[in-house]
Short mmCIF file of C-alpha atoms in Angstrom, two decimals:
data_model
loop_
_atom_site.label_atom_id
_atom_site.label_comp_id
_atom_site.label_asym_id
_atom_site.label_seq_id
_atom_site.Cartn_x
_atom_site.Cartn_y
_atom_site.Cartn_z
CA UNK V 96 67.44 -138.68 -37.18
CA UNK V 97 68.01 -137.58 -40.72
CA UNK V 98 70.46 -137.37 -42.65
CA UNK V 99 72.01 -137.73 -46.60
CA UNK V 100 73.36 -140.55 -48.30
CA UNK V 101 77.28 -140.13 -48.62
CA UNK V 102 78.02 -143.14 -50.60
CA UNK V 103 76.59 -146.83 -50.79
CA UNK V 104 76.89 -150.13 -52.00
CA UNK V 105 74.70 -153.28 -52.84
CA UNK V 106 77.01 -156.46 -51.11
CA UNK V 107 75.96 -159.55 -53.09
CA UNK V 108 79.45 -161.33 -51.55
CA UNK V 109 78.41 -161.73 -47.93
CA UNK V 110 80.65 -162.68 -44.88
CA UNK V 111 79.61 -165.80 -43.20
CA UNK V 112 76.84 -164.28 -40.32
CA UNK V 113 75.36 -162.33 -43.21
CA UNK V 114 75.06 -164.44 -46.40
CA UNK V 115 71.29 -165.52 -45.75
CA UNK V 116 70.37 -161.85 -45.50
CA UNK V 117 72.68 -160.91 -48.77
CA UNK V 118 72.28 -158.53 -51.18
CA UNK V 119 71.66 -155.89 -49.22
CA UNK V 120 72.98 -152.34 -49.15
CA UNK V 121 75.51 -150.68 -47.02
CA UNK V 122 75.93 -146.95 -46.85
CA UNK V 123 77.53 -143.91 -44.95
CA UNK V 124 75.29 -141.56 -44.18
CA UNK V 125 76.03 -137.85 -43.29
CA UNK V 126 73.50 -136.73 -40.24
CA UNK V 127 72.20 -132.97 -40.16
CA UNK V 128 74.65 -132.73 -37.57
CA UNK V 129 77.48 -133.28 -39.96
CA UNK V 130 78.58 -136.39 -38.53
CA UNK V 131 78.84 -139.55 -40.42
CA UNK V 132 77.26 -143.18 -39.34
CA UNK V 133 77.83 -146.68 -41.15
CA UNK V 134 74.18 -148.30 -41.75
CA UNK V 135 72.08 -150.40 -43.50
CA UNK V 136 68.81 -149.79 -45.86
CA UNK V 137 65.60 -150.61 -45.08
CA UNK V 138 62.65 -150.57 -48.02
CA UNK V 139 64.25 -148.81 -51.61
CA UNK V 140 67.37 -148.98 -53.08
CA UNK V 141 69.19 -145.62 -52.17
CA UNK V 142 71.78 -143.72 -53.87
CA UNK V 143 74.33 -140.42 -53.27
CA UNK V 144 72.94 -137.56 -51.75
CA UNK V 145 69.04 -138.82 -51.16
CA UNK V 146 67.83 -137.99 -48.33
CA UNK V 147 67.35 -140.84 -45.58
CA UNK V 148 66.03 -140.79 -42.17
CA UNK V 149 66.56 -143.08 -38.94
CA UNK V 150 63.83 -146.35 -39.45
CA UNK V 151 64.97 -148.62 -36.93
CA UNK V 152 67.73 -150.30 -34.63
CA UNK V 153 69.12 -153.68 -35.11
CA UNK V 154 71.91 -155.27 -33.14
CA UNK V 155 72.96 -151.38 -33.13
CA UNK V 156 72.91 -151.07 -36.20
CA UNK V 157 71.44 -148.48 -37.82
CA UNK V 158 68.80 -149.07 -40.65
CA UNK V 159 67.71 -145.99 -42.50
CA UNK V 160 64.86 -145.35 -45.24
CA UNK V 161 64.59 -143.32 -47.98
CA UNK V 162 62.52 -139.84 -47.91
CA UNK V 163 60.27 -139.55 -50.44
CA UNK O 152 120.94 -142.82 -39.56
CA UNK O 153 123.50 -144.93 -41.97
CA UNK O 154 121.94 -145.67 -45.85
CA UNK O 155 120.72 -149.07 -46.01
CA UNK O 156 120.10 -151.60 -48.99
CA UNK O 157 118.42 -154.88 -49.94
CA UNK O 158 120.75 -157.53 -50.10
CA UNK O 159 118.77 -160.65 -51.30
CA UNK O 160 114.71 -161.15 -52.12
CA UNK O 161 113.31 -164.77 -52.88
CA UNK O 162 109.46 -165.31 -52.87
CA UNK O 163 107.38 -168.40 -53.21
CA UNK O 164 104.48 -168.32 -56.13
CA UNK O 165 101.58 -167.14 -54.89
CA UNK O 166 98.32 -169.18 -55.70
CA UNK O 167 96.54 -172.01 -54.24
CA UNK O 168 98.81 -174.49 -52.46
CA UNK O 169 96.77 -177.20 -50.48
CA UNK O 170 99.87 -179.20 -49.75
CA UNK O 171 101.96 -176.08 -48.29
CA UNK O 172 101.29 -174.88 -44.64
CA UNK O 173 102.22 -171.93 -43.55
CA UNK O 174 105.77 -172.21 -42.39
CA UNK O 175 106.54 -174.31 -45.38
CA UNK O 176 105.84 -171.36 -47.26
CA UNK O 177 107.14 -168.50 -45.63
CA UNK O 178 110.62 -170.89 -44.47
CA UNK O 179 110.70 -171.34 -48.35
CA UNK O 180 110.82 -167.63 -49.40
CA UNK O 181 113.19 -166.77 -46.36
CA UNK O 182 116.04 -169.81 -47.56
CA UNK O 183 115.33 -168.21 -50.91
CA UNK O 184 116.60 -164.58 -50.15
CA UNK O 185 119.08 -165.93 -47.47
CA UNK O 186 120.96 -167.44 -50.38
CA UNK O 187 120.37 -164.59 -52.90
CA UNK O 188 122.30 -162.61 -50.38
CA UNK O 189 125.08 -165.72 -49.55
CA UNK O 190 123.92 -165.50 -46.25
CA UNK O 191 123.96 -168.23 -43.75
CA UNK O 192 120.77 -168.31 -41.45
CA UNK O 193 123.26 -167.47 -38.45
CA UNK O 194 124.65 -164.14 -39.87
CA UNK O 195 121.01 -163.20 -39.35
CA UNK O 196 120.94 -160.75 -36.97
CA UNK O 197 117.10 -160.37 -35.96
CA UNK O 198 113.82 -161.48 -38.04
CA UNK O 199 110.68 -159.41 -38.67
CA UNK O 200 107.27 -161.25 -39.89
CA UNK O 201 104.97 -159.54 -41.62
CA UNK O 202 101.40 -161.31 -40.92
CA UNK O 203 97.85 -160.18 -41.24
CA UNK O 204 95.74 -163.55 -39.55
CA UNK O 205 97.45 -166.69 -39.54
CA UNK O 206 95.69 -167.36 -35.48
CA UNK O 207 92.34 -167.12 -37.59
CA UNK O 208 93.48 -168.40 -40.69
CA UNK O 209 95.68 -171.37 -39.90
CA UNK O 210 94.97 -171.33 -35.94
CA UNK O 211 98.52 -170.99 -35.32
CA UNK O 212 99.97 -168.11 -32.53
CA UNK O 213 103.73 -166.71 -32.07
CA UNK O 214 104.24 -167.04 -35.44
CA UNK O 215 108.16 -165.45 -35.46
CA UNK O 216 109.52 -167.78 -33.85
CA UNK O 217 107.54 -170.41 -35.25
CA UNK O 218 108.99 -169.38 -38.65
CA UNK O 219 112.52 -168.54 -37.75
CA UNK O 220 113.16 -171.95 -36.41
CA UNK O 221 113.30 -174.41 -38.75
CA UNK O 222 115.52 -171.43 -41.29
CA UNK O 223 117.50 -171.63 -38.91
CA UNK O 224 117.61 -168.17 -36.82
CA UNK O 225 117.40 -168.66 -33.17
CA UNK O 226 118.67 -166.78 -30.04
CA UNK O 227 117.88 -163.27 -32.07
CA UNK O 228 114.85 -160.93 -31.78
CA UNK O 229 112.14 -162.65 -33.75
CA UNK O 230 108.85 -160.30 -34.45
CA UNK O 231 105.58 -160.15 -35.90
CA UNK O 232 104.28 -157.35 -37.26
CA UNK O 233 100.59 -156.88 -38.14
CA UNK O 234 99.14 -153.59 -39.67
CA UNK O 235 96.27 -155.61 -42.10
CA UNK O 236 97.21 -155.35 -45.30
CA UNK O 237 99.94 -153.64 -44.75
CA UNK O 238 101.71 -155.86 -42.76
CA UNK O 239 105.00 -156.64 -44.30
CA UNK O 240 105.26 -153.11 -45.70
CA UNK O 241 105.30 -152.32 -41.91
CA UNK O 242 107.79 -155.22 -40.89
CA UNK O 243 109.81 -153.99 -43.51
CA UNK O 244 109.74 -150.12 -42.48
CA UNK O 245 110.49 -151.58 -38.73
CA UNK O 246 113.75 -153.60 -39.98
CA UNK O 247 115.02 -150.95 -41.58
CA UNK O 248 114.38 -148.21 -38.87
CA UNK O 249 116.64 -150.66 -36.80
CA UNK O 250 119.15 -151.35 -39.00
CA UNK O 251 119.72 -147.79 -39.95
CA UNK O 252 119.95 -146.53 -36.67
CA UNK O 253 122.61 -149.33 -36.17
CA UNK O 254 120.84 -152.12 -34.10
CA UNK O 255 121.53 -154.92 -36.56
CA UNK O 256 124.40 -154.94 -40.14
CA UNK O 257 121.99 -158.17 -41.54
CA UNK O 258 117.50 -158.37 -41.13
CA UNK O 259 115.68 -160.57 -42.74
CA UNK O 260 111.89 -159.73 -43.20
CA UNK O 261 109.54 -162.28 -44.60
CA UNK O 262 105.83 -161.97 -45.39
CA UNK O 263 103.36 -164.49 -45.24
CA UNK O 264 99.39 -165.68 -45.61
CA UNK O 265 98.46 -169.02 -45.88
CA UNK O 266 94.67 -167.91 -46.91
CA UNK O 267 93.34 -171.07 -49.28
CA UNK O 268 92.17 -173.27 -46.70
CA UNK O 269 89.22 -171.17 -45.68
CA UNK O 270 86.02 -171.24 -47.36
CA UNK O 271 85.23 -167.60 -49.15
CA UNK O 272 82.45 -166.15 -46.35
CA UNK O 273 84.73 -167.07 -43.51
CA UNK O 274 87.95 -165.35 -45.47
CA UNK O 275 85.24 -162.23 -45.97
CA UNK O 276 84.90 -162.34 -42.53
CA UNK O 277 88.32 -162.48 -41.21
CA UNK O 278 89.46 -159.67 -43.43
CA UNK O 279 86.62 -157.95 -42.40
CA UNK O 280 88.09 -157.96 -39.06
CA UNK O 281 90.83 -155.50 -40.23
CA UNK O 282 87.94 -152.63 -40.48
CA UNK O 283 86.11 -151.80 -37.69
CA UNK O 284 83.90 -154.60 -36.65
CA UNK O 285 82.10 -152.72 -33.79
CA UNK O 286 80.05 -150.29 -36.50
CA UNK O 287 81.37 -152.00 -40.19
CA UNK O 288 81.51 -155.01 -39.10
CA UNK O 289 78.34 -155.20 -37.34
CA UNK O 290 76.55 -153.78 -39.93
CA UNK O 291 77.78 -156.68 -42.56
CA UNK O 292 80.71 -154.68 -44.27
CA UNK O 293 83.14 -156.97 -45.92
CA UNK O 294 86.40 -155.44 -47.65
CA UNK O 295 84.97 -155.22 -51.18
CA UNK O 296 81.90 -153.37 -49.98
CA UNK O 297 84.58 -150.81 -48.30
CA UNK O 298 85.61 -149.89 -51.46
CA UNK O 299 82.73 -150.56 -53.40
CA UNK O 300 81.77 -147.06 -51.04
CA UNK O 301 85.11 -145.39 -52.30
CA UNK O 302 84.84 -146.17 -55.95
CA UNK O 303 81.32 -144.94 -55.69
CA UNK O 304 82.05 -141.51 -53.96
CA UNK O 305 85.08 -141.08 -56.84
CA UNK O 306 82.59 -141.87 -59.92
CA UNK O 307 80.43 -139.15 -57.82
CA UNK O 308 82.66 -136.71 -57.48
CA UNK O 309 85.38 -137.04 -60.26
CA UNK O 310 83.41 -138.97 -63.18
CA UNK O 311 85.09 -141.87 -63.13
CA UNK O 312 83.54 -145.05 -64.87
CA UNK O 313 83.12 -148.79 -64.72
CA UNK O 314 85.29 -148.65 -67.76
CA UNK O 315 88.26 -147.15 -65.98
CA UNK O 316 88.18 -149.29 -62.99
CA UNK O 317 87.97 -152.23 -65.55
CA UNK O 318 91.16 -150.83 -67.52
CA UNK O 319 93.09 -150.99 -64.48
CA UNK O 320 92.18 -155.62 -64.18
CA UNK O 321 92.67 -155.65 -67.76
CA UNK O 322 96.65 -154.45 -67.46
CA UNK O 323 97.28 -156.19 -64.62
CA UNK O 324 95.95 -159.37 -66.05
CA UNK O 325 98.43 -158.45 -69.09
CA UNK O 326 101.21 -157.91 -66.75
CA UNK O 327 100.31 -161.13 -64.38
CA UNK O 328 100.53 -163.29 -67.39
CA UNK O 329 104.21 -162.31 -68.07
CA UNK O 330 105.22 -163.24 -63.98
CA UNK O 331 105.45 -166.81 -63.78
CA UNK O 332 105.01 -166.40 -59.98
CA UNK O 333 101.47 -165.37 -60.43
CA UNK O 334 98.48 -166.74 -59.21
CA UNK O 335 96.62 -165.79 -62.43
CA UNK O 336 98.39 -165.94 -65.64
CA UNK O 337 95.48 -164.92 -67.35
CA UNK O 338 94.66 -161.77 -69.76
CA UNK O 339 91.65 -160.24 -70.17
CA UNK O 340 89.70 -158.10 -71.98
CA UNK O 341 87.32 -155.15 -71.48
CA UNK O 342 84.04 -156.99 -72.13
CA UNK O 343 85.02 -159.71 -69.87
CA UNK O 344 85.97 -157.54 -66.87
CA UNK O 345 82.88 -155.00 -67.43
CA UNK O 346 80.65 -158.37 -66.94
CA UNK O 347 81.94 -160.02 -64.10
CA UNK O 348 79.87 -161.32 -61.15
CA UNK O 349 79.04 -158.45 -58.78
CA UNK O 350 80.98 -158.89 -55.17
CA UNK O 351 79.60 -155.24 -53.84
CA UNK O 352 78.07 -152.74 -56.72
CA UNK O 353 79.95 -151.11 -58.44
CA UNK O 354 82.75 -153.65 -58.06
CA UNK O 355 82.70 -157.08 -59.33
CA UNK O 356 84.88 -160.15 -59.18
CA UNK O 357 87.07 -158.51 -61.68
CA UNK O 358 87.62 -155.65 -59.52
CA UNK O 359 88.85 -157.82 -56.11
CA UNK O 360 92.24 -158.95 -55.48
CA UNK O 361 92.90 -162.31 -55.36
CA UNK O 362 92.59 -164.79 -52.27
CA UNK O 363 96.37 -166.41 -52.03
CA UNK O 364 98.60 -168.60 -50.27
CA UNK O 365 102.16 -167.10 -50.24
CA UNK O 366 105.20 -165.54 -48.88
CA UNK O 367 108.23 -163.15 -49.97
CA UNK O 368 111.37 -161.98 -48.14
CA UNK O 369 113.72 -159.16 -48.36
CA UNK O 370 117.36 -158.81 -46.66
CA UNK O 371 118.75 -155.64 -45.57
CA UNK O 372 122.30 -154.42 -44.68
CA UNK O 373 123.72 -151.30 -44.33
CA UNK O 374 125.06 -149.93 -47.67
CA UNK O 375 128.33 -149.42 -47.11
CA UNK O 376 128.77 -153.38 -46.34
CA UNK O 377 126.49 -154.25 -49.40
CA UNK O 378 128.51 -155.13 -51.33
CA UNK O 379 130.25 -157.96 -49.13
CA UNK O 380 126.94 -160.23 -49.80
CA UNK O 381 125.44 -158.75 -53.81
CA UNK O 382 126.80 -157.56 -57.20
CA UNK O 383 123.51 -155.48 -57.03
CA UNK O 384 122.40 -153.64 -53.61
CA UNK O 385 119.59 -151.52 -54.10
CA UNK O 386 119.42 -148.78 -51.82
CA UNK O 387 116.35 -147.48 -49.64
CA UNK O 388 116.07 -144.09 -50.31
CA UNK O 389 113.35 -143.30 -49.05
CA UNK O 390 110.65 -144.77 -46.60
CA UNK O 391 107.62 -144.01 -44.64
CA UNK O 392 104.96 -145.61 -42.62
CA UNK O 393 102.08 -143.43 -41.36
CA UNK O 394 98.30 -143.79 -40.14
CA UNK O 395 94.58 -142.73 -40.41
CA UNK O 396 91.21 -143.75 -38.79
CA UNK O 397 90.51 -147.03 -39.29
CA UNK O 398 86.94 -146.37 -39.97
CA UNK O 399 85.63 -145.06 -43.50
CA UNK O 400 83.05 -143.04 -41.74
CA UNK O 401 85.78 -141.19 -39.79
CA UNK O 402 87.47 -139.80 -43.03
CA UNK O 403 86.56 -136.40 -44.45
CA UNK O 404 87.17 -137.59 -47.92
CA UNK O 405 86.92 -141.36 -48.73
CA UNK O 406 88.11 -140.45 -52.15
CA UNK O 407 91.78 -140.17 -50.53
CA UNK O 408 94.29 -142.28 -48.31
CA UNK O 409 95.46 -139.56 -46.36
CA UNK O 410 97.86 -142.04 -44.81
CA UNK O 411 99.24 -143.01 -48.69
CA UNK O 412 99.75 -139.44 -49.29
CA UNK O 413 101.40 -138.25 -45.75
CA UNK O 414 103.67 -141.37 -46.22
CA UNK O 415 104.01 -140.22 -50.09
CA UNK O 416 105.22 -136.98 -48.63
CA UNK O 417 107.54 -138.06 -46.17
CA UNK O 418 109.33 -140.48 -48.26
CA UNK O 419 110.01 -138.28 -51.33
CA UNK O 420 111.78 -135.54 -48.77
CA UNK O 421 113.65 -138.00 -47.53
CA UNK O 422 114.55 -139.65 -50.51
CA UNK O 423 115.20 -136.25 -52.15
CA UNK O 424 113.05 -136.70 -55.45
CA UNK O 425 109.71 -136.19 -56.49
CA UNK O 426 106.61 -137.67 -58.13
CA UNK O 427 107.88 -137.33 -61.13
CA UNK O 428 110.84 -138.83 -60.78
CA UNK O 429 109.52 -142.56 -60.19
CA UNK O 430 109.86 -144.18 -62.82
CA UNK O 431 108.33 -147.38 -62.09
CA UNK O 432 105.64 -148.36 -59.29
CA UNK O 433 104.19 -151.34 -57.34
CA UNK O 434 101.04 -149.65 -56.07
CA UNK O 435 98.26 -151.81 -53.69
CA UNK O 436 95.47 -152.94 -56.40
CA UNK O 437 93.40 -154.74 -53.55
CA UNK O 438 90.70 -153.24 -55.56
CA UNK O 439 91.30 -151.51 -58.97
CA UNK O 440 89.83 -148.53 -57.43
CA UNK O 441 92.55 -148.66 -54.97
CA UNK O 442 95.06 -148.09 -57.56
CA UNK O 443 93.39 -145.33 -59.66
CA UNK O 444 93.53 -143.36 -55.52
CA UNK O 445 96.79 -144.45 -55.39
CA UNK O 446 98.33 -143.59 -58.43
CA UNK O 447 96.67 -139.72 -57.37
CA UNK O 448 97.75 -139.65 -53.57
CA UNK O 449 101.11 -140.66 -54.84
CA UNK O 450 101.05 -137.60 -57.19
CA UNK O 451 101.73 -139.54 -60.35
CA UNK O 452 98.63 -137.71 -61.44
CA UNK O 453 96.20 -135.07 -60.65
CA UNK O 454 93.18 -135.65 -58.07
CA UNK O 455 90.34 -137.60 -59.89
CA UNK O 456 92.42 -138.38 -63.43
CA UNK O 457 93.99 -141.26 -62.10
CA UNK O 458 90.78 -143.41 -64.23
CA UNK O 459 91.23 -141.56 -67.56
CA UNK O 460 95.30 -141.65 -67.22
CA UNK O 461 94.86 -145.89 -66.79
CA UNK O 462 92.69 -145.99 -69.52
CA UNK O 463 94.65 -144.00 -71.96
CA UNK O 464 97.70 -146.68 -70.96
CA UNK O 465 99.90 -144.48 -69.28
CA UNK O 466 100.59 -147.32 -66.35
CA UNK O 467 101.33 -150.05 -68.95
CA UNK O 468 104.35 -151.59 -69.38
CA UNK O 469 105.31 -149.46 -72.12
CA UNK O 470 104.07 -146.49 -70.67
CA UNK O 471 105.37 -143.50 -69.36
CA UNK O 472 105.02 -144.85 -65.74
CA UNK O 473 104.65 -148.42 -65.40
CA UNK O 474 102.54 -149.70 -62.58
CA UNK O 475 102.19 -153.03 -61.18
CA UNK O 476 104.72 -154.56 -63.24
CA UNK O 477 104.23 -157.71 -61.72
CA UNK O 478 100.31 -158.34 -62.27
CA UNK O 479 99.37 -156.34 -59.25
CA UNK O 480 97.40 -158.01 -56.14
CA UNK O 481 94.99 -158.48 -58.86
CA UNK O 482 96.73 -161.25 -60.85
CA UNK O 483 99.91 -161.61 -58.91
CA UNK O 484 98.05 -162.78 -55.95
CA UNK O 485 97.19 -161.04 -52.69
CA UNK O 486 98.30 -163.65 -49.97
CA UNK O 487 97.60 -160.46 -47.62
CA UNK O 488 100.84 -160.75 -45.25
CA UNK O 489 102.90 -160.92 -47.94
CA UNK O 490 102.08 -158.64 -50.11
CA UNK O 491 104.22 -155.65 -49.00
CA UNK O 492 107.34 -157.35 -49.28
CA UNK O 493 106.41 -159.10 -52.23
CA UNK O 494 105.81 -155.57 -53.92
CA UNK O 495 109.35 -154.66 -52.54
CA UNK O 496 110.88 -157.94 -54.27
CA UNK O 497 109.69 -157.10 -57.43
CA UNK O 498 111.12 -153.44 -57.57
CA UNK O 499 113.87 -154.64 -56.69
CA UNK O 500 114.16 -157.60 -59.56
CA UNK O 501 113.06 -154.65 -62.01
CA UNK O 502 116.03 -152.22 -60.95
CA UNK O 503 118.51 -155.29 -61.08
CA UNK O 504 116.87 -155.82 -64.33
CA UNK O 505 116.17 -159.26 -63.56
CA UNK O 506 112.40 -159.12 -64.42
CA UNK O 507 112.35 -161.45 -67.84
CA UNK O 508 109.49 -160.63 -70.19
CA UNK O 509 108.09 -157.47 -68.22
CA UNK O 510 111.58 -155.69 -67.58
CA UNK O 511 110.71 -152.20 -67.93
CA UNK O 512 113.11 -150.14 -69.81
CA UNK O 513 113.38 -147.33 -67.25
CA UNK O 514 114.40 -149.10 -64.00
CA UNK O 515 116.67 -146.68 -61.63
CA UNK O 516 114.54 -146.28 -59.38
CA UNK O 517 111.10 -147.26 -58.10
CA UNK O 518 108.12 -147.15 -55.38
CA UNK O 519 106.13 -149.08 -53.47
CA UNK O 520 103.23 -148.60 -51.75
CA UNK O 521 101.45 -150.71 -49.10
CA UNK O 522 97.81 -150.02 -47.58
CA UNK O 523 96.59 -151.81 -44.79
CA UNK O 524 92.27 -152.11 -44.54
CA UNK O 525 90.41 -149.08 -46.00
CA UNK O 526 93.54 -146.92 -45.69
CA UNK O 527 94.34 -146.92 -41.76
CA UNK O 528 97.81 -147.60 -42.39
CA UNK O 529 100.52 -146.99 -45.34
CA UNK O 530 103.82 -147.65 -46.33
CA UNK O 531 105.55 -145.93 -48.66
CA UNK O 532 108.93 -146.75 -50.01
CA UNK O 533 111.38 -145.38 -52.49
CA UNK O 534 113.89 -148.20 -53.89
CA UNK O 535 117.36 -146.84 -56.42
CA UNK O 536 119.79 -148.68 -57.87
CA UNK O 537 122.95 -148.42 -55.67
#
């Protein structure tokens, strides 16, 4: 699944369940299919309109990696 | 539908009270505008409360009547209203859909949070709950981070800068330190809020609202029997409440509250007036980049200027269209529950002209405007002198 990056954020502030895991980055991401999904990043730092693609599943979350 | 007014407002401070619970506070703000209106407690006809947590917050349920009690209201409809953020702007917009269509002649509608006794990752987390926790709050979203996505789409699309989003925490600081209600009577300056600690790139401390405890409450009548209980009814002339997805990913445009500007709509037909005609606003800072979309859904200015037009000082309170008179949730406070009435309060202490050091000199008539979460629900109110 691939997609681009519609907008992002590095959290540094974590809620409770996430704070040993903080910073990391949440973004929206806008599949080839035109929908959008809520994820995280896996590897690189991404920013608006890079190309990402599906890495892996956690807890149902999406994680998604950079295309280089 | 009759023409209704605001009778009597009374708030607490907001801040950080360790010695007041919740019903302390909010009992507090509710005497207060009971006897700005020389009202006893039984002339109330029914009670709305505005409240975003307090079961998580304060582990206390059936909050209403928990509240109404000890002011003194019993045997009358007692309700709690919860819409996030946007809570008492909703309780408010309820009360006076009732007492229009002729329900109840006296409402009172208080707004509360009680949000200090929390540490800060377990507050994250319980506003977190007001997005939606199955995708954003799975995947570690916190409020900040929500729009920390916005402000980053608007410097995409529009060009707007750290500096703008900064100008917006540096006038509210200026106007919080004039409201001796406000949690932080503090100004600020540029450098400072361009340096802050980052909470979620690109915002950073300076950019969040404040965690508060407090409460506000606002009386309503019908107009024509206004006069009976205040020298100085202020009249609703126009109000809205509307909704949106309550996830970001569902929204074409992030850049935008749809809700804020379908409410915007609404209320300026019914009201009769326009943008332009507003000469004062109380718009929802929960972020600074909140208010630069607000001050653009609301139509104060065009799509994507709203940065440059803050900057320039346009929304000071010697500008052309004061905003956030009172500090804002930035330095007023943002004890979440009561932060819609509290906004309502303070339009209505600026068109009494009652607002001391940050009276603005054009005060006829005024807006506020409530979000609740990332923009899944808005309230939108037009206030006049009467």
């Amino acid at each position: 699944m691939k997609g681009t990056v519609y907008t992002e954020t590095l959290i540094h502030s974590a809620p409770e369940a996430f704070v040993s895991e903080a910073p990391y980055q949440l973004i929206i991401v806008t599949l080839e299919n035109g929908e959008r999904v809520t994820g995280r990043v896996s590897g690189d730092r991404v920013s608006i309109d890079d190309a990402v693609i599906l890495a892996d599943e956690r807890n149902g979350v999406p994680f998604f990696r950079k295309i280089s | 539908m009759r023409p209704v007014a605001v009778i009597g407002i009374g708030k607490t401070p907001f801040g950080v009270f360790p010695d007041r619970d919740i019903r302390d506070l909010a009992v507090d703000s509710g005497q207060k505008a009971l006897a700005n209106a020389r009202l006893d407690p039984g002339q109330v006809e029914a009670f709305y409360l505005g409240n975003f947590a307090g079961p998580s917050f304060v582990g206390q349920s059936h909050l209403a009547p928990y509240i109404a009690g000890p002011m003194g209201i019993t045997g009358v409809p007692c309700t709690r209203v919860e819409a996030a953020c946007a809570s008492s702007g909703s309780a408010f917009f309820h009360a006076f859909s009732a007492v229009a269509a002729g329900l109840y002649d006296v409402a009172l509608v208080t707004g509360v949070e009680k949000m200090t006794s929390q540490q800060t990752p377990r507050v994250a987390e319980i506003l977190a709950m007001a997005g939606e926790c199955c995708t954003e709050g799975k995947a570690g979203a916190t409020f900040p981070a929500l729009f920390a996505m916005i402000a980053r789409r608007h410097m995409f699309q529009y060009g707007t800068t750290r500096e703008h989003l900064a100008a917006v925490a540096v006038k509210n600081h200026a106007n919080g330190a004039k409201n001796p209600d406000a949690h932080m009577r503090k100004v600020i300056t540029l450098e400072q809020a361009l340096a802050g600690k980052p909470i979620a790139e690109p915002l950073t401390v300076y950019d969040c609202s404040l965690v508060s405890d407090g409460a506000a409450s606002i009386v309503l009548a019908p107009l024509d029997r206004a006069r009976e209980w205040t020298d100085k009814p202020v009249r609703v002339l126009g109000i809205a409440q509307t909704s949106d997805f309550v996830a970001l990913d569902r929204k074409e445009d992030i850049t935008v509250f749809e809700a804020v500007r379908t409410a915007a709509g609404k209320a300026y037909q019914m009201a009769g007036v326009g943008p332009n005609d507003i000469q004062l606003a109380e718009v929802h800072d929960c972020f600074t980049i909140a208010e630069i979309v607000a001050i653009e859904d609301l139509g104060f200015v065009s799509k994507g200027h709203g940065g440059p037009y803050t900057a320039e000082g346009c929304t000071e309170l010697t500008g052309p269209r004061p905003v956030n008179t009172s500090g804002g949730l930035k330095a007023k406070g943002h004890p979440v529950g009561a932060t819609g009435v509290a906004q309502l309060c303070d339009i209505v202490l600026q068109i009494r002209g009652e607002a001391g050091e940050r009276q603005v000199s054009r005060h006829d008539i005024g807006l506020a405007q409530n979000l609740g979460g990332s923009g899944a629900s808005a309230v939108v109110t037009i206030l006049a002198a009467a």
